[in-house]
Short mmCIF file of C-alpha atoms and ligand atoms in Angstrom, two decimals:
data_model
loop_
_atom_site.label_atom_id
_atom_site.label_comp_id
_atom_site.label_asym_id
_atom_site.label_seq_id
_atom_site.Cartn_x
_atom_site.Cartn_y
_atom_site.Cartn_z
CA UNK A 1 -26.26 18.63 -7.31
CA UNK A 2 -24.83 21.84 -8.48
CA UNK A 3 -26.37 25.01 -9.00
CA UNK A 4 -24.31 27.36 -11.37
CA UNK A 5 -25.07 31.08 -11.42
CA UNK A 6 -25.52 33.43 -14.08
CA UNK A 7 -22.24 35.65 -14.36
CA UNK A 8 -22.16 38.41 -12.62
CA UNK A 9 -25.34 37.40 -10.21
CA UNK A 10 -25.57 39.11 -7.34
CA UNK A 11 -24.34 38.38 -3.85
CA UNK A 12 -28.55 38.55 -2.77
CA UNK A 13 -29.38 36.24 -5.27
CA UNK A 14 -26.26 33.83 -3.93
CA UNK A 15 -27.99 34.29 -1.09
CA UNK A 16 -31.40 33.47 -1.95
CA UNK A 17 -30.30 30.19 -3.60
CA UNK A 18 -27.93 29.36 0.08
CA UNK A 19 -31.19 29.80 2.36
CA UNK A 20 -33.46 27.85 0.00
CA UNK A 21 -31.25 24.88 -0.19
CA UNK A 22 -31.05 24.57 3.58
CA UNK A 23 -34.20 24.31 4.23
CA UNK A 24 -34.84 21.74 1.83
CA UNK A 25 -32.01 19.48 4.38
CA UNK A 26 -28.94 20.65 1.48
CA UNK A 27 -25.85 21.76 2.67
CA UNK A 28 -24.19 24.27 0.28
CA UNK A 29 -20.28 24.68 -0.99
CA UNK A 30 -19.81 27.58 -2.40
CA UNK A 31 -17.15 27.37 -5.31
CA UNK A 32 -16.21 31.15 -6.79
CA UNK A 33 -14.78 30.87 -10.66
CA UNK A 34 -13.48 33.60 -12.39
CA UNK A 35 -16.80 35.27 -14.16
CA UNK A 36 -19.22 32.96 -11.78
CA UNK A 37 -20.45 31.24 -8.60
CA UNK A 38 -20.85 27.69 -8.12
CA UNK A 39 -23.09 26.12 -5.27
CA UNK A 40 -22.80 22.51 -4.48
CA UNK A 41 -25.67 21.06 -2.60
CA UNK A 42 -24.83 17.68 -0.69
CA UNK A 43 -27.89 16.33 0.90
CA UNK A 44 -30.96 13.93 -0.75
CA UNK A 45 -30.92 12.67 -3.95
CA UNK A 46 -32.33 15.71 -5.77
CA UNK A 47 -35.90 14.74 -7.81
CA UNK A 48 -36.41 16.46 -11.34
CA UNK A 49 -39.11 18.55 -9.65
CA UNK A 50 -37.00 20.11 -7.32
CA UNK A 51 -34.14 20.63 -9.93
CA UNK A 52 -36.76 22.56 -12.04
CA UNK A 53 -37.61 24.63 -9.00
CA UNK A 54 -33.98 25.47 -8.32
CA UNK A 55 -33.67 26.34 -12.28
CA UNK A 56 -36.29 29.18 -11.73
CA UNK A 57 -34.50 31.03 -8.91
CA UNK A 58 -33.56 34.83 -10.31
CA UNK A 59 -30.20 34.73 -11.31
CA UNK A 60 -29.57 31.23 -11.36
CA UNK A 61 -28.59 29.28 -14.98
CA UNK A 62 -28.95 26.31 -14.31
CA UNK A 63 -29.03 23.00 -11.91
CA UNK A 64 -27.80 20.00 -12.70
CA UNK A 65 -27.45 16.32 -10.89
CA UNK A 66 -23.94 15.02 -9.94
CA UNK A 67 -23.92 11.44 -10.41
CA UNK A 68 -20.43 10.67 -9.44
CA UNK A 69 -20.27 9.28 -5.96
CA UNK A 70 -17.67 12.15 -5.18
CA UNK A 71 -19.05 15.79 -5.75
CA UNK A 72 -16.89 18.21 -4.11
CA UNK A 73 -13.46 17.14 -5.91
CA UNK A 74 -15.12 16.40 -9.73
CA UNK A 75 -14.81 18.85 -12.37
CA UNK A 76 -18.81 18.97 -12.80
CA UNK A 77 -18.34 21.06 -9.14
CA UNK A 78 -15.66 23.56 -10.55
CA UNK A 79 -14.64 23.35 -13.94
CA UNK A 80 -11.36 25.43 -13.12
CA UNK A 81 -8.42 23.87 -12.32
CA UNK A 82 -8.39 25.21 -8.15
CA UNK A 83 -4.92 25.56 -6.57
CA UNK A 84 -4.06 25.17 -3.06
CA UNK A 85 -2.08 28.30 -0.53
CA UNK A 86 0.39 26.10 1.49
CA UNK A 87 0.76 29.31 3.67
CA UNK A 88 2.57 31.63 1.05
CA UNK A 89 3.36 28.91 -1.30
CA UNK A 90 0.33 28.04 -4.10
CA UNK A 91 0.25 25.49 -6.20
CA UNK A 92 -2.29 24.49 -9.20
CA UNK A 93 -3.89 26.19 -11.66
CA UNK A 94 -0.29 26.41 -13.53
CA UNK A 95 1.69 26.88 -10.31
CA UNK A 96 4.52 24.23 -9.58
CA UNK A 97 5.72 23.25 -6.32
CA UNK A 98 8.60 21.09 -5.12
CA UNK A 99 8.09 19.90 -1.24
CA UNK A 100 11.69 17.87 -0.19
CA UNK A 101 13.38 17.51 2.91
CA UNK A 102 13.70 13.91 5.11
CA UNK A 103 11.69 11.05 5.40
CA UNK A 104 12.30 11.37 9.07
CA UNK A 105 12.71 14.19 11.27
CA UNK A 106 16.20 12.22 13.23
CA UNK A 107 17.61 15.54 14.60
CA UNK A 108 17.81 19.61 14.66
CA UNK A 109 20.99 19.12 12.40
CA UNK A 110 19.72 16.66 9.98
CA UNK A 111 16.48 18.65 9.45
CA UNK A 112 17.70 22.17 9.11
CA UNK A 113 20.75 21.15 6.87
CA UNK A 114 18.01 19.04 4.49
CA UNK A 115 15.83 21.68 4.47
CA UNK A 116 18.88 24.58 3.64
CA UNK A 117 19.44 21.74 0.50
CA UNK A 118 15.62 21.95 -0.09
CA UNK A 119 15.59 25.77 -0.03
CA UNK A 120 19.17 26.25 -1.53
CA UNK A 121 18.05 24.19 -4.77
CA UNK A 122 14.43 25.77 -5.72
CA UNK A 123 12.01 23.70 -3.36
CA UNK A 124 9.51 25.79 -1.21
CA UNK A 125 7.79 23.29 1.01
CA UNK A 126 9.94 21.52 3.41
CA UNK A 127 8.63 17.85 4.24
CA UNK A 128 9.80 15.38 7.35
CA UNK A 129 8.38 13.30 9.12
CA UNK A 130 7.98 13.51 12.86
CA UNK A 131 4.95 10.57 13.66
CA UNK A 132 6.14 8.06 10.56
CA UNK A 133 3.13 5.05 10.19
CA UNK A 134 6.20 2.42 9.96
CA UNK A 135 5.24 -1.27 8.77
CA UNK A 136 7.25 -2.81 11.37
CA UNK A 137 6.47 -1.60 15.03
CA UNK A 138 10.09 -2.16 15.68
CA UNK A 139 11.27 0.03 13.13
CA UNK A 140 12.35 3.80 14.10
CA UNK A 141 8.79 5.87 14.61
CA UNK A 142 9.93 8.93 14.51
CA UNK A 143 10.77 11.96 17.11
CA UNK A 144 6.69 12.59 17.74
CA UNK A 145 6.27 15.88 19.28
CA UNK A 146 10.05 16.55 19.44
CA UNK A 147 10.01 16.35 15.32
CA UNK A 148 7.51 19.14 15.15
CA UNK A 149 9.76 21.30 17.60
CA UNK A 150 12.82 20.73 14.76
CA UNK A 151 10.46 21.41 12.23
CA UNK A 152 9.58 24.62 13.42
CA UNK A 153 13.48 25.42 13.59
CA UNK A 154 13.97 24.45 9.70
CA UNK A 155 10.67 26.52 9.07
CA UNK A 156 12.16 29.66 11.25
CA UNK A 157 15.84 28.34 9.33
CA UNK A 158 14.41 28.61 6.07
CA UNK A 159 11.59 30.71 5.93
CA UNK A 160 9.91 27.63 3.90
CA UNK A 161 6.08 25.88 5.08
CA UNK A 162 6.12 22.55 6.42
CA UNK A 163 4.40 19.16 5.30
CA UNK A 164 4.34 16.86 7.96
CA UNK A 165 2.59 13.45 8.31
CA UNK A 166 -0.51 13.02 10.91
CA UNK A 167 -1.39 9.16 11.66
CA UNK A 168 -4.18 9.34 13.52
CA UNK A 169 -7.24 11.54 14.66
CA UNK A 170 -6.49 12.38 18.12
CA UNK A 171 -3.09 14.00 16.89
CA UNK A 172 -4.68 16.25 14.35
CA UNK A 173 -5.08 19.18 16.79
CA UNK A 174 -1.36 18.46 17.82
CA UNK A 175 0.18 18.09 14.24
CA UNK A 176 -1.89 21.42 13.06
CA UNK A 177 -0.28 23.53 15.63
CA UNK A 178 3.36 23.16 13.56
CA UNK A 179 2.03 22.15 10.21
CA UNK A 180 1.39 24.33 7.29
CA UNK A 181 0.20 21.62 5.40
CA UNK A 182 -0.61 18.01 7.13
CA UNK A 183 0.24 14.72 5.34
CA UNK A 184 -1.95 11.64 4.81
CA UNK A 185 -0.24 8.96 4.39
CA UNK A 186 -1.12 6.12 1.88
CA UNK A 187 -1.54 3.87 4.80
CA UNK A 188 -4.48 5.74 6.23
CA UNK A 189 -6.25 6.87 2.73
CA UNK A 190 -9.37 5.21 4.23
CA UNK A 191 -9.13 6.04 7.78
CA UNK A 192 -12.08 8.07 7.15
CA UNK A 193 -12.00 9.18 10.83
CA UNK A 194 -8.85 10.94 10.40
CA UNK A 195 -9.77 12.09 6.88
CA UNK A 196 -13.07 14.27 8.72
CA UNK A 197 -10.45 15.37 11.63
CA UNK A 198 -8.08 16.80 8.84
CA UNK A 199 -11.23 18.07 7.28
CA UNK A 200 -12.05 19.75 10.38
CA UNK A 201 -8.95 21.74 11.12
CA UNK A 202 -8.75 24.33 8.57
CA UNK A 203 -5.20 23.57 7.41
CA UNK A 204 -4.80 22.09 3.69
CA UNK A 205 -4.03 18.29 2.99
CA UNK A 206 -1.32 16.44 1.07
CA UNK A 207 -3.81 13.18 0.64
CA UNK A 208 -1.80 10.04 -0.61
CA UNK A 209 -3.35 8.14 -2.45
CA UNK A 210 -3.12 4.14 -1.01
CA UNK A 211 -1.23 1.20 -2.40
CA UNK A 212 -4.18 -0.63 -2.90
CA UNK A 213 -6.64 2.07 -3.77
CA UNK A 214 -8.61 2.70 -6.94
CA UNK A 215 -8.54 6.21 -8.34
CA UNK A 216 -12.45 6.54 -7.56
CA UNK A 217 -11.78 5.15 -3.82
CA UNK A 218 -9.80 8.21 -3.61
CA UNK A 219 -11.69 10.80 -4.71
CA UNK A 220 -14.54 9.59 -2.82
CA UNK A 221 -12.04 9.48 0.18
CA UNK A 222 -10.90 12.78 -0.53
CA UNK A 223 -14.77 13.79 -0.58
CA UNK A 224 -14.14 13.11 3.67
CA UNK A 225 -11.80 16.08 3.35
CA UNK A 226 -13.74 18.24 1.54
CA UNK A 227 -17.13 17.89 2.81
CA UNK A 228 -15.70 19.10 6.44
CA UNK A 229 -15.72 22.36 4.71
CA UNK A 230 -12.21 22.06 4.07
CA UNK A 231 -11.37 22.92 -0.20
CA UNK A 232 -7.91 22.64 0.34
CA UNK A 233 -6.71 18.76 -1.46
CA UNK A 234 -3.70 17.84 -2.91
CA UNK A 235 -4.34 14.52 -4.15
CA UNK A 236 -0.74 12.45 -4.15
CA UNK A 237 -0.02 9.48 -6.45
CA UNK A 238 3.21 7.89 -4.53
CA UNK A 239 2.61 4.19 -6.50
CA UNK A 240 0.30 1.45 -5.99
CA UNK A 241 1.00 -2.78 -6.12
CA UNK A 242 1.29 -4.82 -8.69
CA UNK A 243 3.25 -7.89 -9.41
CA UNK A 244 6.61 -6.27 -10.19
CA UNK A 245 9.00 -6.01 -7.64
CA UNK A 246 11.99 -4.13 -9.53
CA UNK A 247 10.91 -0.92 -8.29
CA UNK A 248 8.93 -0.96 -4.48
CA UNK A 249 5.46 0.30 -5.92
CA UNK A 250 4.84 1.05 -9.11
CA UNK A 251 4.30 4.51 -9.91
CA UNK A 252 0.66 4.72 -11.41
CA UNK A 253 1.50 8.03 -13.59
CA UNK A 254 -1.52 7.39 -15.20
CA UNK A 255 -3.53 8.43 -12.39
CA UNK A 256 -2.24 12.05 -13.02
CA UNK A 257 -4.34 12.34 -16.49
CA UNK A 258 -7.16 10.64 -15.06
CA UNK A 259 -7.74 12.64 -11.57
CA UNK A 260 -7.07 16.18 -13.80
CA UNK A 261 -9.75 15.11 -15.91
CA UNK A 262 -12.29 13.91 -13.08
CA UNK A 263 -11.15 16.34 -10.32
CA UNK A 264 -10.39 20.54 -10.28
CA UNK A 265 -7.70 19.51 -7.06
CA UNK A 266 -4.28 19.48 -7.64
CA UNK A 267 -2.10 16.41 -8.38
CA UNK A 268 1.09 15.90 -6.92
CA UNK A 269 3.75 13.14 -6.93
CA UNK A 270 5.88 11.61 -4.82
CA UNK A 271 8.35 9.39 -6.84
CA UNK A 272 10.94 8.94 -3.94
CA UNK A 273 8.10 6.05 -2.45
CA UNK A 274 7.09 4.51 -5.60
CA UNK A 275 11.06 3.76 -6.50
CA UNK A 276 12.37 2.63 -3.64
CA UNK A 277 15.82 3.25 -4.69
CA UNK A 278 17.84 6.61 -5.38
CA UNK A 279 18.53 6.01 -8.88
CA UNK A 280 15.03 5.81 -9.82
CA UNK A 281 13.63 9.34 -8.58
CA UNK A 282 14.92 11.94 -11.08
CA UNK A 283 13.74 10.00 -14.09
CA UNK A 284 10.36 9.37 -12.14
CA UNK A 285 9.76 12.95 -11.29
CA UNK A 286 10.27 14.23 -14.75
CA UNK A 287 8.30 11.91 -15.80
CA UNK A 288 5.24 12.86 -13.75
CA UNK A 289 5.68 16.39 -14.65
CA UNK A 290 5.28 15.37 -18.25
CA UNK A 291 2.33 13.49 -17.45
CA UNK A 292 0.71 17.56 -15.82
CA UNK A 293 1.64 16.61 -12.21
CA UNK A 294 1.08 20.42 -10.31
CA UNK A 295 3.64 19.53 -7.88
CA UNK A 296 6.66 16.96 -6.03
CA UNK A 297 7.41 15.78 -2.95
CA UNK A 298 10.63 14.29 -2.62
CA UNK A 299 13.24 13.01 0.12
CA UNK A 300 16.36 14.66 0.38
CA UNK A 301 18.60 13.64 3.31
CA UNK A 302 22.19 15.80 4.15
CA UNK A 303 23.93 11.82 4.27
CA UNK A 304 21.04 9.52 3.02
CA UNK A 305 23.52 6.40 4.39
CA UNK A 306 22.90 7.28 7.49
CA UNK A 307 18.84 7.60 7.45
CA UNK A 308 17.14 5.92 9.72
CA UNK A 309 14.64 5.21 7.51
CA UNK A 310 14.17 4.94 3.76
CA UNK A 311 17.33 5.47 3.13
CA UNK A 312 18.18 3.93 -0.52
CA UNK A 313 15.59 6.11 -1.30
CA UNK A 314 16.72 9.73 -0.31
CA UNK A 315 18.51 11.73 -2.45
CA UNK A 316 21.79 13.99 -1.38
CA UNK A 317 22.45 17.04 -2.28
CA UNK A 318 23.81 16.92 -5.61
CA UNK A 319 21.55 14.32 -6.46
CA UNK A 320 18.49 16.84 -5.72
CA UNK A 321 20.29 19.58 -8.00
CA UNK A 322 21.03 17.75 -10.95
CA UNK A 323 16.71 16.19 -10.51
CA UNK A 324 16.11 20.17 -9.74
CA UNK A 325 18.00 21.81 -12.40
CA UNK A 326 16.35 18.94 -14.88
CA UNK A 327 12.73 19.13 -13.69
CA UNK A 328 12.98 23.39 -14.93
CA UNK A 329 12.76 22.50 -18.71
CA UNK A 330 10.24 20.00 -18.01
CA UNK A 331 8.15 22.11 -16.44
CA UNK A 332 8.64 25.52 -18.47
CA UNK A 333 7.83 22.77 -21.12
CA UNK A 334 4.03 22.67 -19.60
CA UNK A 335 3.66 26.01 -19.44
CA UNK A 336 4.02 26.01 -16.00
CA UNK A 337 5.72 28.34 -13.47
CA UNK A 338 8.21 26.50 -11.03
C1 PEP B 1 6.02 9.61 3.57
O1 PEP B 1 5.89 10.41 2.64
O2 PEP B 1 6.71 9.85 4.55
C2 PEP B 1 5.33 8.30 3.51
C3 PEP B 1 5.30 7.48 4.55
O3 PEP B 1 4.75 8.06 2.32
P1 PEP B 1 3.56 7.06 1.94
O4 PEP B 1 2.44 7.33 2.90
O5 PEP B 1 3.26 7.42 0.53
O6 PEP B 1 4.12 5.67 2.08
MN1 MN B 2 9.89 7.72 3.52
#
């Protein structure tokens, strides 16, 4: 249920309507849009009865039912387009952002020189993986803690926040010590464990959305996030399976329309994952910003034929400033700020 307030109401009478909904068992979000508040109330299905009596609280316009099994991320909860701080960086509401660096954190060298390409060519997130969820157990796994120790050096190297992955619960606390921003990956979109840990630790969330998962799977998984107390979502289309095989998932742009019309969170894009191959990215990534993706994440690797993982997929340097200087237009296009 949400409760919407009269513009302008008063901080008492926000207030008033917080203490009465817990003690009927609710617990309340509080959502503040430009002229008003918004309360969301997860707890019992609400009866028309009680609805009326939350109508008739001073200063509140009105209450209304959310049906949708996710409440937090819908647009009935905040009809405002939100926008996420990745430390200094924000992005939503109109504000672009380009995250690239590695798939996998390999070294101090490889990191800081992909995140100086990052940096050098417009990006402000740096991304690289230091615990990578790899399909084969005896494919490289990444540098674990020693990853987040480079990462730190390309954040202190580039002044830039850092998106790193986090695989499982009990490294949350570990990952959010380095982290600006943690990354779920779309192997774990339903590891609803790790979603509430993420939820719990106050930093905001790249959620990928999985190969396999249906757009209102996600939001309802993304609803783990968010009822932690935790507003900050980026949801992440990175491409989902179907029969073809010409590209390695196909990229569900589609999804970008339909989770800004359900959902106030932000939608990135990762196109590196859903092509597969190097050629594929730049024409994938303008693509999504057509379609009113808020932001990118992309691989970019300082000699992508030597990555030890994902490597026909990473771009080099001059293949991430000719995608850069391309994406501008595109985005300008949008009215967007990059
Ligand atoms: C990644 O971005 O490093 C990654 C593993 O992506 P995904 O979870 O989308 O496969
Ligand atoms: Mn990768």
């Amino acid at each position: 249920m949400v409760i919407v307030m009269q513009k302008q109401a008063s901080p008492e009478a926000v207030e008033n309507v917080l203490g009465e909904l817990k003690k009927l068992n609710f617990v309340p979000h509080i959502s503040e849009g430009e002229s008003r508040v918004v309360i969301g109330a997860i707890g019992p299905a609400p009866t028309e009865e009680l609805i009326e009596q939350l109508r008739a609280l001073p200063q509140v316009e009105t209450a209304v039912r959310i049906t949708k099994p996710y409440k937090l991320a819908s647009r009935e909860f905040r009809h405002d387009d939100s926008f996420v701080m990745i430390d200094d960086v924000k992005t939503g509401n109109g504000r672009f952002v380009v995250a690239a660096g590695p798939c996998g954190v390999e070294s101090e060298q490889q990191t800081v020189d992909a995140a100086c390409i990052a940096k050098k060519h417009g990006a402000s997130v740096v991304r690289g993986g230091a615990f990578k969820p790899r399909t084969s157990p005896y494919s490289f796994q990444g540098l674990g803690e020693e990853g987040l120790r480079i990462l730190e050096k390309a954040r202190e190297t580039t002044g830039m926040p850092i998106v790193t992955e986090v695989t499982a619960p009990e490294l949350v606390e570990t990952v959010a010590q380095t982290a600006d921003m943690l990354q779920i990956g779309a192997r774990n979109t339903q590891n609803f464990a790790l979603l509430a840990e993420a939820g719990k630790s106050g930093k905001p969330v790249l959620f990928k959305r999985g190969m396999s998962t249906s757009l209102a799977e996600f939001l309802q998984a993304a609803e783990y996030i968010l009822s932690q107390g935790n507003p900050n979502v980026i949801l992440c289309e990175r491409g989902i399976r179907t029969f073809e095989t010409a590209t390695r998932f196909t990229l569900d742009l589609g999804a970008v329309p339909v989770l800004k019309e359900l959902s106030h969170l932000p939608v990135w894009v990762d196109p590196s994952h859903a092509a597969g191959k190097r050629s594929l990215v730049e024409p994938l990534a303008l693509a999504a910003a057509a379609a009113g993706a808020d932001g990118l994440i992309v691989e970019v690797h300082p000699t992508p034929e030597t990555a030890k993982s994902d490597a026909a997929q990473q771009l080099n340097e001059a293949e991430f400033s000719a995608l850069m200087s391309r994406l501008r237009p595109v985005v300008e296009a949008l009215g967007k700020e990059l």
